[in-house]
Short mmCIF file of C-alpha atoms in Angstrom, two decimals:
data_model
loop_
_atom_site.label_atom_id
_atom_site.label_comp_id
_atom_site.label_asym_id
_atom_site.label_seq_id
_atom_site.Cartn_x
_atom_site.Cartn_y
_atom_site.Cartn_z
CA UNK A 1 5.82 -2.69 -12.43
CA UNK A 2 7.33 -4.74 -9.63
CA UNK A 3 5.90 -4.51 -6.13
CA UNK A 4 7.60 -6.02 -3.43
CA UNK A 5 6.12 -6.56 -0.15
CA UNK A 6 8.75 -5.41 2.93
CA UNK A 7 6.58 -5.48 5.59
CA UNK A 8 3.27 -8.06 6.72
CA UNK A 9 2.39 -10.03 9.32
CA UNK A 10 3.95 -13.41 7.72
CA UNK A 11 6.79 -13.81 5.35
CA UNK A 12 7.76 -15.93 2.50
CA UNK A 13 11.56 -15.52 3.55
CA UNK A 14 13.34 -16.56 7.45
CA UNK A 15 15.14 -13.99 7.21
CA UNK A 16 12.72 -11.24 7.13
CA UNK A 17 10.49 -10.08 10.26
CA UNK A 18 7.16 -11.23 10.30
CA UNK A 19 5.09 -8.86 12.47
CA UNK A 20 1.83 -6.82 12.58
CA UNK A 21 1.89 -4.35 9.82
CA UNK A 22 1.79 -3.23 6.13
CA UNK A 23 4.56 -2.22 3.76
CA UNK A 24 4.72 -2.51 0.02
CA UNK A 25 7.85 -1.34 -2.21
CA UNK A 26 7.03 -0.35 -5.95
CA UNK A 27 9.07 -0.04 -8.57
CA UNK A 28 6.85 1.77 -11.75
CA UNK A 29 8.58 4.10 -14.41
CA UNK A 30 12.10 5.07 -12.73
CA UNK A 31 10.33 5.96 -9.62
CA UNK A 32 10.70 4.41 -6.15
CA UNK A 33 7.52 4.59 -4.07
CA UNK A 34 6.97 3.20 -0.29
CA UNK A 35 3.57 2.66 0.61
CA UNK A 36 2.98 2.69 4.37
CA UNK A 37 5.75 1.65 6.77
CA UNK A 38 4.64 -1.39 8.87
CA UNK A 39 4.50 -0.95 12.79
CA UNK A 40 7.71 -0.99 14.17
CA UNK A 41 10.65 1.02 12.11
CA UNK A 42 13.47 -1.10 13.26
CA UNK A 43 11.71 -3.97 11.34
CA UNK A 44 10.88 -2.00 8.88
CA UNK A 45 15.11 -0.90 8.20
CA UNK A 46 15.68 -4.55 8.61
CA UNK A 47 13.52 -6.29 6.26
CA UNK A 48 14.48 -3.44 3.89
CA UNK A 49 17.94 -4.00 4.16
CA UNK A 50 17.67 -7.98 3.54
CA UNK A 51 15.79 -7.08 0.01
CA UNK A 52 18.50 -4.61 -1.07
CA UNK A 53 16.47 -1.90 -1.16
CA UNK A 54 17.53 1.06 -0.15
CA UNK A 55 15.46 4.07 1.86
CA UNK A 56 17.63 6.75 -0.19
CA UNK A 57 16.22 5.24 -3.44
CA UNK A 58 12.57 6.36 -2.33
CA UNK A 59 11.15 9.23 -4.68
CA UNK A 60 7.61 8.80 -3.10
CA UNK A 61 6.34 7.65 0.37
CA UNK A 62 2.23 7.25 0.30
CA UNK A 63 1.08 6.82 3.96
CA UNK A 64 -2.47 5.15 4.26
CA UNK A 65 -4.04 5.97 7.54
CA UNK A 66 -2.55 7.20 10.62
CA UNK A 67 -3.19 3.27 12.78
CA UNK A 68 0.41 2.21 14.51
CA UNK A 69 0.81 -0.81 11.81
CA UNK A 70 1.45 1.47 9.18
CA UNK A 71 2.66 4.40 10.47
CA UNK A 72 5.23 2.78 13.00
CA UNK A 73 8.48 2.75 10.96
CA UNK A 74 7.59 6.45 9.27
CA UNK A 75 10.20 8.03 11.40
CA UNK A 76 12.73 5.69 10.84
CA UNK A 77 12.61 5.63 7.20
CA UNK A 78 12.15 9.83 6.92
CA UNK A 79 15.78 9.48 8.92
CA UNK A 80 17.18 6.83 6.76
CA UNK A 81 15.91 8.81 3.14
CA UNK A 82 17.24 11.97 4.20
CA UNK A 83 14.96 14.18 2.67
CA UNK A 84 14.81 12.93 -0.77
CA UNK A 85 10.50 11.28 -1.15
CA UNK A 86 7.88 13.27 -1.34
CA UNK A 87 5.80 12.75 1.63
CA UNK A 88 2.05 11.95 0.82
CA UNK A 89 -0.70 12.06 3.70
CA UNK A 90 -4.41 11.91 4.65
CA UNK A 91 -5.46 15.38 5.30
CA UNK A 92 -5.96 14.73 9.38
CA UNK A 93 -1.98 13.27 9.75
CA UNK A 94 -0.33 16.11 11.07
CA UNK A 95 2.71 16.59 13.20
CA UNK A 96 5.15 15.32 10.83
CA UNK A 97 8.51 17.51 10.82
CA UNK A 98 11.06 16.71 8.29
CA UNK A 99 13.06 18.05 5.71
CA UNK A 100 10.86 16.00 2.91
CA UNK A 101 8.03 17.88 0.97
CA UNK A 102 4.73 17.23 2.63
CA UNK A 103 1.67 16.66 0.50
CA UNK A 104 -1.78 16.22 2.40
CA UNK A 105 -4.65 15.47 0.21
CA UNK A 106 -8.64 15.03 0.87
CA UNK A 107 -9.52 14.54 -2.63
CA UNK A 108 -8.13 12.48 -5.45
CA UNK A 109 -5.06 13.45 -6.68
CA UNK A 110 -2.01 12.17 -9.71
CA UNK A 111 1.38 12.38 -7.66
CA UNK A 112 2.91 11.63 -9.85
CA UNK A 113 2.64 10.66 -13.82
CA UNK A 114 0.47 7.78 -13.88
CA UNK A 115 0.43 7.21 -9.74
CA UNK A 116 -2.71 8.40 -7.79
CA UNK A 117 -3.90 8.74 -4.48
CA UNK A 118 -7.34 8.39 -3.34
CA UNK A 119 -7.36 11.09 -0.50
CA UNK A 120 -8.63 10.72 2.72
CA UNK A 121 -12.19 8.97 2.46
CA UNK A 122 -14.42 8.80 5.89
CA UNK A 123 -11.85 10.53 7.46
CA UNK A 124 -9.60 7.85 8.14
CA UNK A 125 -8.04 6.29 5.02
CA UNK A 126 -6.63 6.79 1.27
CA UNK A 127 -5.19 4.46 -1.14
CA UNK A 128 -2.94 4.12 -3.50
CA UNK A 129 -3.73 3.49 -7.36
CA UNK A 130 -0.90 3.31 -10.31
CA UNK A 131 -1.93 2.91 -14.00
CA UNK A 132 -0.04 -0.40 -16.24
CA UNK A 133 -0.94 -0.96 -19.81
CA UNK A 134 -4.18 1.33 -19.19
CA UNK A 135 -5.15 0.05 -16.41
CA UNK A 136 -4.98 0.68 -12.41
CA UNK A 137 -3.36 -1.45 -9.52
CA UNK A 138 -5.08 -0.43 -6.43
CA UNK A 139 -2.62 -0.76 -3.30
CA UNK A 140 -4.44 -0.41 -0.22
CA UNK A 141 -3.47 -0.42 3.53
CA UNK A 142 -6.39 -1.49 5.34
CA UNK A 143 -9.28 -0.40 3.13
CA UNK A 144 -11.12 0.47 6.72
CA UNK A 145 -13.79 3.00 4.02
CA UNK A 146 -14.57 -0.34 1.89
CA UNK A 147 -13.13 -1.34 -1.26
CA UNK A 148 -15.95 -0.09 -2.87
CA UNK A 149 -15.21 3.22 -2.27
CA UNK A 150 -11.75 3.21 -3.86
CA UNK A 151 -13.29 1.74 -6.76
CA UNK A 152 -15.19 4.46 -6.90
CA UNK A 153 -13.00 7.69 -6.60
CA UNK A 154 -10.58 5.84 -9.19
CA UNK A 155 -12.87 5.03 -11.88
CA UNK A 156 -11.57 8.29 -13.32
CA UNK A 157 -8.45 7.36 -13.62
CA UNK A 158 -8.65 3.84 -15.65
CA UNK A 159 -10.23 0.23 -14.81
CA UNK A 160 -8.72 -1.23 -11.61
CA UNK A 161 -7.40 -4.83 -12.28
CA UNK A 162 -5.73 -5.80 -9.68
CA UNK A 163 -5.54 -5.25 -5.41
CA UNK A 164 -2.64 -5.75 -2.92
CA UNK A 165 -2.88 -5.03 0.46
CA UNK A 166 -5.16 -5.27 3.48
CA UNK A 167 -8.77 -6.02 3.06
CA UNK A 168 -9.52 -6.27 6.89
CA UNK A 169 -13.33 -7.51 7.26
CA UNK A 170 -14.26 -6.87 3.86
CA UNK A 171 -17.63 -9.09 2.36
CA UNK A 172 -18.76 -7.81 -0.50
CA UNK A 173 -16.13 -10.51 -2.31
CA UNK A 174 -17.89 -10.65 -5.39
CA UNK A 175 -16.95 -7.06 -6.09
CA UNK A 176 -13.43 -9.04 -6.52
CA UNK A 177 -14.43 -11.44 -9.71
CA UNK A 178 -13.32 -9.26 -12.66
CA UNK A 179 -9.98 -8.41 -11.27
CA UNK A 180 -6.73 -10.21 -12.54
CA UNK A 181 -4.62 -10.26 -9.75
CA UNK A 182 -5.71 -10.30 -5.66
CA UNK A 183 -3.04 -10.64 -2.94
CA UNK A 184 -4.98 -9.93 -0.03
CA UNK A 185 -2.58 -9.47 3.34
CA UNK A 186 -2.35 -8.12 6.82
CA UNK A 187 -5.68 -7.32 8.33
CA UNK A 188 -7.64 -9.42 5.79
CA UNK A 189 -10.25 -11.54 7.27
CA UNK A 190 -11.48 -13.51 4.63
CA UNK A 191 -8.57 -14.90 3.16
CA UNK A 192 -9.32 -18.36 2.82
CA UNK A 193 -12.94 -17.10 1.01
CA UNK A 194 -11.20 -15.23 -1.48
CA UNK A 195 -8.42 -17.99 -2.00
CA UNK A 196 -11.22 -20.58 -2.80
CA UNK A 197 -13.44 -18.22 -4.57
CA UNK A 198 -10.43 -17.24 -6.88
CA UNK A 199 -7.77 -19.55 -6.76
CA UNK A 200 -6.60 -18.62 -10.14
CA UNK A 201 -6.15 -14.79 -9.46
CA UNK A 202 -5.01 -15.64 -5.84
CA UNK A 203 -1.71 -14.47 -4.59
CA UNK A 204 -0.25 -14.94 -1.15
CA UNK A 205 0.88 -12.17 0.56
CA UNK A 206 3.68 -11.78 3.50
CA UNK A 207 6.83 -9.88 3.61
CA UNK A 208 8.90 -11.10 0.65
CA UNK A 209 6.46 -12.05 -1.38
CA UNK A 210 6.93 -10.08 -5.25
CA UNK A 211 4.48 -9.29 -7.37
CA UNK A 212 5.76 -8.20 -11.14
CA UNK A 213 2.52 -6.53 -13.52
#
């Protein structure tokens, strides 16, 4: 599995855009997935375009929660794919008019063959999970229901060993310690805890950075 991340609010690379946002890029199985789409699509197409990756390629799109920083580029990149992802929501995102199948899910769901959304939890928020070598990697966008609760609804699916994505004011860090890989980015306040705390599991996020499991 390679997960590349397109869209945060630093970057590894000058010649990506660095603004307020999440995207991740995952490459699992011979399927192309795009989790969330930053906040601004013309960013979005442009950081894209710098990593080679193309929005035609995209068998899946996985939106998070319906907050401007990750839904901002979701026309743009319906435009640019031209019908060809799958289109998975929370239940309350409506409005959405394109040729690409629409999914909405409140309940936990397998999109896929190994890949696994959360649903909507608190009415506000799913995540992504995606099983490697029996185990899950939990992709979240701002985890606004508490990572807790992800770990939860997944369970059933396989052990989670390993988070990227937005943790925003997230505490309970010791629910962190058995995981083998934690790249905490955009909203995440405690960064600088979770660095120190695990320094060993600790990846930096921002657009460009890649992450292979």
């Amino acid at each position: 599995m390679k997960l590349t991340i397109v869209y945060d609010n630093t970057t590894t690379d000058s010649n990506l855009i660095a603004h307020w946002g999440f995207s991740c890029f995952i490459e699992y199985n011979g399927k192309n997935i795009l989790f969330d789409t930053g906040g601004n699509g013309r960013f979005l197409i442009h950081n894209l375009k710098h990593l080679n990756i193309s929005p035609e390629s995209m068998d899946h799109i996985v939106v998070s929660h319906t907050h401007f920083d990750h839904i901002g580029g979701l026309s743009e990149i319906l435009n640019a794919n031209r019908g060809k992802a799958s289109l998975h929501l929370p239940k309350n995102f409506r409005g959405v008019k394109f040729d690409n199948k629409i999914f909405y899910y409140d309940a936990p769901a397998e999109i896929d063959k190994g890949i696994y959304v959360s649903g909507e939890i608190d009415n506000i928020e799913q995540a992504l999970a995606i099983k490697e070598n029996g185990n899950l990697v939990l992709v979240v966008g701002c985890s606004h229901p508490g990572i807790r609760s992800f770990f939860k609804v997944f369970k059933k699916y396989g052990q989670i060993n390993s988070i990227i994505g937005g943790l925003h004011d997230f505490k309970e860090i010791e629910l962190l310690k058995d995981l083998e890989t934690i790249c905490p980015t955009h909203c995440t306040k405690f960064k600088n805890e979770i660095s120190r705390l695990y320094p060993e599991k600790y990846i930096e996020g921002g657009a460009g950075t890649i992450i292979k499991l």
